[in-house]
PDB file of C-alpha atoms in Angstrom:
ATOM      1  CA  UNK M   1       3.877 -97.634  99.251  1.00  0.00           C
ATOM      2  CA  UNK M   2       6.558 -94.756  99.937  1.00  0.00           C
ATOM      3  CA  UNK M   3       5.714 -91.370  98.270  1.00  0.00           C
ATOM      4  CA  UNK M   4       8.514 -88.218  98.386  1.00  0.00           C
ATOM      5  CA  UNK M   5       6.831 -85.310  96.842  1.00  0.00           C
ATOM      6  CA  UNK M   6       9.196 -82.627  95.752  1.00  0.00           C
ATOM      7  CA  UNK M   7       7.569 -79.366  96.629  1.00  0.00           C
ATOM      8  CA  UNK M   8       8.784 -76.073  95.904  1.00  0.00           C
ATOM      9  CA  UNK M   9       7.924 -72.988  98.254  1.00  0.00           C
ATOM     10  CA  UNK M  10       8.332 -69.076  97.569  1.00  0.00           C
ATOM     11  CA  UNK M  11       9.154 -66.644 100.577  1.00  0.00           C
ATOM     12  CA  UNK M  12       7.817 -63.191  98.256  1.00  0.00           C
ATOM     13  CA  UNK M  13       8.720 -59.703  99.917  1.00  0.00           C
ATOM     14  CA  UNK M  14       7.476 -56.651  98.770  1.00  0.00           C
ATOM     15  CA  UNK M  15       8.355 -53.591  99.543  1.00  0.00           C
ATOM     16  CA  UNK M  16      10.118 -55.276 102.762  1.00  0.00           C
ATOM     17  CA  UNK M  17       6.206 -57.018 103.629  1.00  0.00           C
ATOM     18  CA  UNK M  18       6.028 -61.024 103.439  1.00  0.00           C
ATOM     19  CA  UNK M  19       3.722 -61.392 100.484  1.00  0.00           C
ATOM     20  CA  UNK M  20       0.914 -64.144 101.977  1.00  0.00           C
ATOM     21  CA  UNK M  21      -2.268 -65.221 100.400  1.00  0.00           C
ATOM     22  CA  UNK M  22      -5.747 -66.103 101.905  1.00  0.00           C
ATOM     23  CA  UNK M  23      -8.459 -68.819  99.857  1.00  0.00           C
ATOM     24  CA  UNK M  24     -11.654 -67.361  99.977  1.00  0.00           C
ATOM     25  CA  UNK M  25     -13.512 -70.157  99.002  1.00  0.00           C
ATOM     26  CA  UNK M  26     -11.690 -72.625 101.600  1.00  0.00           C
ATOM     27  CA  UNK M  27     -10.767 -70.236 104.795  1.00  0.00           C
ATOM     28  CA  UNK M  28      -9.556 -74.087 106.728  1.00  0.00           C
ATOM     29  CA  UNK M  29      -6.723 -74.260 104.869  1.00  0.00           C
ATOM     30  CA  UNK M  30      -5.495 -70.849 106.067  1.00  0.00           C
ATOM     31  CA  UNK M  31      -2.522 -67.591 105.372  1.00  0.00           C
ATOM     32  CA  UNK M  32       0.094 -69.432 103.228  1.00  0.00           C
ATOM     33  CA  UNK M  33       3.328 -68.126 100.432  1.00  0.00           C
ATOM     34  CA  UNK M  34       3.350 -69.348  97.192  1.00  0.00           C
ATOM     35  CA  UNK M  35       4.343 -72.739  96.772  1.00  0.00           C
ATOM     36  CA  UNK M  36       3.741 -76.331  95.027  1.00  0.00           C
ATOM     37  CA  UNK M  37       4.775 -79.582  93.332  1.00  0.00           C
ATOM     38  CA  UNK M  38       8.093 -79.647  91.052  1.00  0.00           C
ATOM     39  CA  UNK M  39       7.236 -80.678  87.565  1.00  0.00           C
ATOM     40  CA  UNK M  40       9.623 -83.876  86.691  1.00  0.00           C
ATOM     41  CA  UNK M  41      13.209 -82.607  85.321  1.00  0.00           C
ATOM     42  CA  UNK M  42      12.232 -79.304  86.517  1.00  0.00           C
ATOM     43  CA  UNK M  43      15.029 -77.258  88.159  1.00  0.00           C
ATOM     44  CA  UNK M  44      13.276 -75.890  92.212  1.00  0.00           C
ATOM     45  CA  UNK M  45      14.514 -72.753  91.370  1.00  0.00           C
ATOM     46  CA  UNK M  46      12.361 -72.306  88.359  1.00  0.00           C
ATOM     47  CA  UNK M  47       9.592 -74.473  90.069  1.00  0.00           C
ATOM     48  CA  UNK M  48       9.215 -71.637  92.943  1.00  0.00           C
ATOM     49  CA  UNK M  49       9.521 -68.421  90.762  1.00  0.00           C
ATOM     50  CA  UNK M  50       6.511 -70.367  88.447  1.00  0.00           C
ATOM     51  CA  UNK M  51       4.604 -71.216  91.269  1.00  0.00           C
ATOM     52  CA  UNK M  52       5.018 -67.456  92.377  1.00  0.00           C
ATOM     53  CA  UNK M  53       4.155 -66.084  89.670  1.00  0.00           C
ATOM     54  CA  UNK M  54       0.514 -68.675  88.686  1.00  0.00           C
ATOM     55  CA  UNK M  55      -0.525 -68.006  92.973  1.00  0.00           C
ATOM     56  CA  UNK M  56       0.076 -63.774  92.825  1.00  0.00           C
ATOM     57  CA  UNK M  57       0.253 -63.193  88.729  1.00  0.00           C
ATOM     58  CA  UNK M  58       3.237 -61.135  89.246  1.00  0.00           C
ATOM     59  CA  UNK M  59       5.722 -60.630  86.932  1.00  0.00           C
ATOM     60  CA  UNK M  60       8.164 -58.086  88.107  1.00  0.00           C
ATOM     61  CA  UNK M  61       9.909 -60.500  90.483  1.00  0.00           C
ATOM     62  CA  UNK M  62      13.442 -62.028  91.429  1.00  0.00           C
ATOM     63  CA  UNK M  63      15.204 -64.557  92.716  1.00  0.00           C
ATOM     64  CA  UNK M  64      17.530 -62.974  95.332  1.00  0.00           C
ATOM     65  CA  UNK M  65      19.032 -66.507  97.018  1.00  0.00           C
ATOM     66  CA  UNK M  66      17.668 -70.093  98.412  1.00  0.00           C
ATOM     67  CA  UNK M  67      16.777 -70.627 101.945  1.00  0.00           C
ATOM     68  CA  UNK M  68      17.105 -74.572 102.918  1.00  0.00           C
ATOM     69  CA  UNK M  69      14.952 -77.616 101.804  1.00  0.00           C
ATOM     70  CA  UNK M  70      12.975 -79.051 104.209  1.00  0.00           C
ATOM     71  CA  UNK M  71      12.072 -82.597 104.468  1.00  0.00           C
ATOM     72  CA  UNK M  72       8.121 -82.495 106.393  1.00  0.00           C
ATOM     73  CA  UNK M  73       6.840 -86.733 107.392  1.00  0.00           C
ATOM     74  CA  UNK M  74       2.782 -85.868 106.312  1.00  0.00           C
ATOM     75  CA  UNK M  75       1.849 -89.053 106.848  1.00  0.00           C
ATOM     76  CA  UNK M  76      -1.497 -88.631 108.624  1.00  0.00           C
ATOM     77  CA  UNK M  77      -2.375 -87.089 105.354  1.00  0.00           C
ATOM     78  CA  UNK M  78      -2.001 -89.444 102.876  1.00  0.00           C
ATOM     79  CA  UNK M  79       1.894 -88.453 101.779  1.00  0.00           C
ATOM     80  CA  UNK M  80       4.664 -90.164 102.511  1.00  0.00           C
ATOM     81  CA  UNK M  81       6.711 -87.101 102.757  1.00  0.00           C
ATOM     82  CA  UNK M  82       6.801 -83.481 101.175  1.00  0.00           C
ATOM     83  CA  UNK M  83      10.519 -82.293 100.181  1.00  0.00           C
ATOM     84  CA  UNK M  84      10.961 -78.518  99.901  1.00  0.00           C
ATOM     85  CA  UNK M  85      13.091 -76.312  98.363  1.00  0.00           C
ATOM     86  CA  UNK M  86      12.866 -72.467  99.436  1.00  0.00           C
ATOM     87  CA  UNK M  87      13.653 -69.764  97.877  1.00  0.00           C
ATOM     88  CA  UNK M  88      13.316 -65.637  98.607  1.00  0.00           C
ATOM     89  CA  UNK M  89      12.181 -63.513  95.802  1.00  0.00           C
ATOM     90  CA  UNK M  90      11.539 -60.068  95.772  1.00  0.00           C
ATOM     91  CA  UNK M  91       8.552 -58.056  94.016  1.00  0.00           C
ATOM     92  CA  UNK M  92      10.586 -54.743  92.438  1.00  0.00           C
ATOM     93  CA  UNK M  93       7.523 -53.070  91.531  1.00  0.00           C
ATOM     94  CA  UNK M  94       5.112 -51.667  93.258  1.00  0.00           C
ATOM     95  CA  UNK M  95       1.680 -53.291  94.550  1.00  0.00           C
ATOM     96  CA  UNK M  96      -2.089 -52.653  95.795  1.00  0.00           C
ATOM     97  CA  UNK M  97      -2.027 -53.569  99.790  1.00  0.00           C
ATOM     98  CA  UNK M  98      -5.007 -56.708  98.556  1.00  0.00           C
ATOM     99  CA  UNK M  99      -5.961 -58.376  95.858  1.00  0.00           C
ATOM    100  CA  UNK M 100      -7.708 -61.633  93.476  1.00  0.00           C
ATOM    101  CA  UNK M 101      -5.907 -63.465  91.486  1.00  0.00           C
ATOM    102  CA  UNK M 102      -7.034 -66.984  90.274  1.00  0.00           C
ATOM    103  CA  UNK M 103      -4.413 -69.622  89.099  1.00  0.00           C
ATOM    104  CA  UNK M 104      -6.015 -70.764  86.449  1.00  0.00           C
ATOM    105  CA  UNK M 105      -4.013 -74.181  86.053  1.00  0.00           C
ATOM    106  CA  UNK M 106      -4.196 -75.626  88.918  1.00  0.00           C
ATOM    107  CA  UNK M 107      -1.416 -78.742  89.664  1.00  0.00           C
ATOM    108  CA  UNK M 108      -4.629 -81.775  90.298  1.00  0.00           C
ATOM    109  CA  UNK M 109      -6.490 -80.016  87.068  1.00  0.00           C
ATOM    110  CA  UNK M 110      -9.068 -78.890  88.919  1.00  0.00           C
ATOM    111  CA  UNK M 111     -10.537 -75.559  89.113  1.00  0.00           C
ATOM    112  CA  UNK M 112      -8.885 -72.410  88.697  1.00  0.00           C
ATOM    113  CA  UNK M 113      -8.683 -70.922  92.746  1.00  0.00           C
ATOM    114  CA  UNK M 114      -8.590 -67.853  94.295  1.00  0.00           C
ATOM    115  CA  UNK M 115      -6.962 -66.059  96.273  1.00  0.00           C
ATOM    116  CA  UNK M 116      -6.672 -62.926  98.056  1.00  0.00           C
ATOM    117  CA  UNK M 117      -2.934 -61.906  98.407  1.00  0.00           C
ATOM    118  CA  UNK M 118      -1.321 -59.321 101.027  1.00  0.00           C
TER     119      UNK M 118
END
């Protein structure tokens, strides 16, 4: 059956630099930005803020603007398509150049996920 999965993506800048992360335990996933599934009834902007906090641990995030919506056909990977709402957020406090954070409650209900952010 055709399925659409709504995702929220957060591009976060810290001191004018884009914040990215790697999964130390799953290196094949590559370098990413915070993103995740939008819960039923959850506004996309709230989902972006939630995912940004869950995946970075940062609390002083400010929503700057909506960047756009995009559709991705990912049928070869088992889903029909993702629709992503992408937002620009800014972190206004000091942050280390690199740190590790664990997402304690992943959307799929699995074990905590470790992120190395920089």
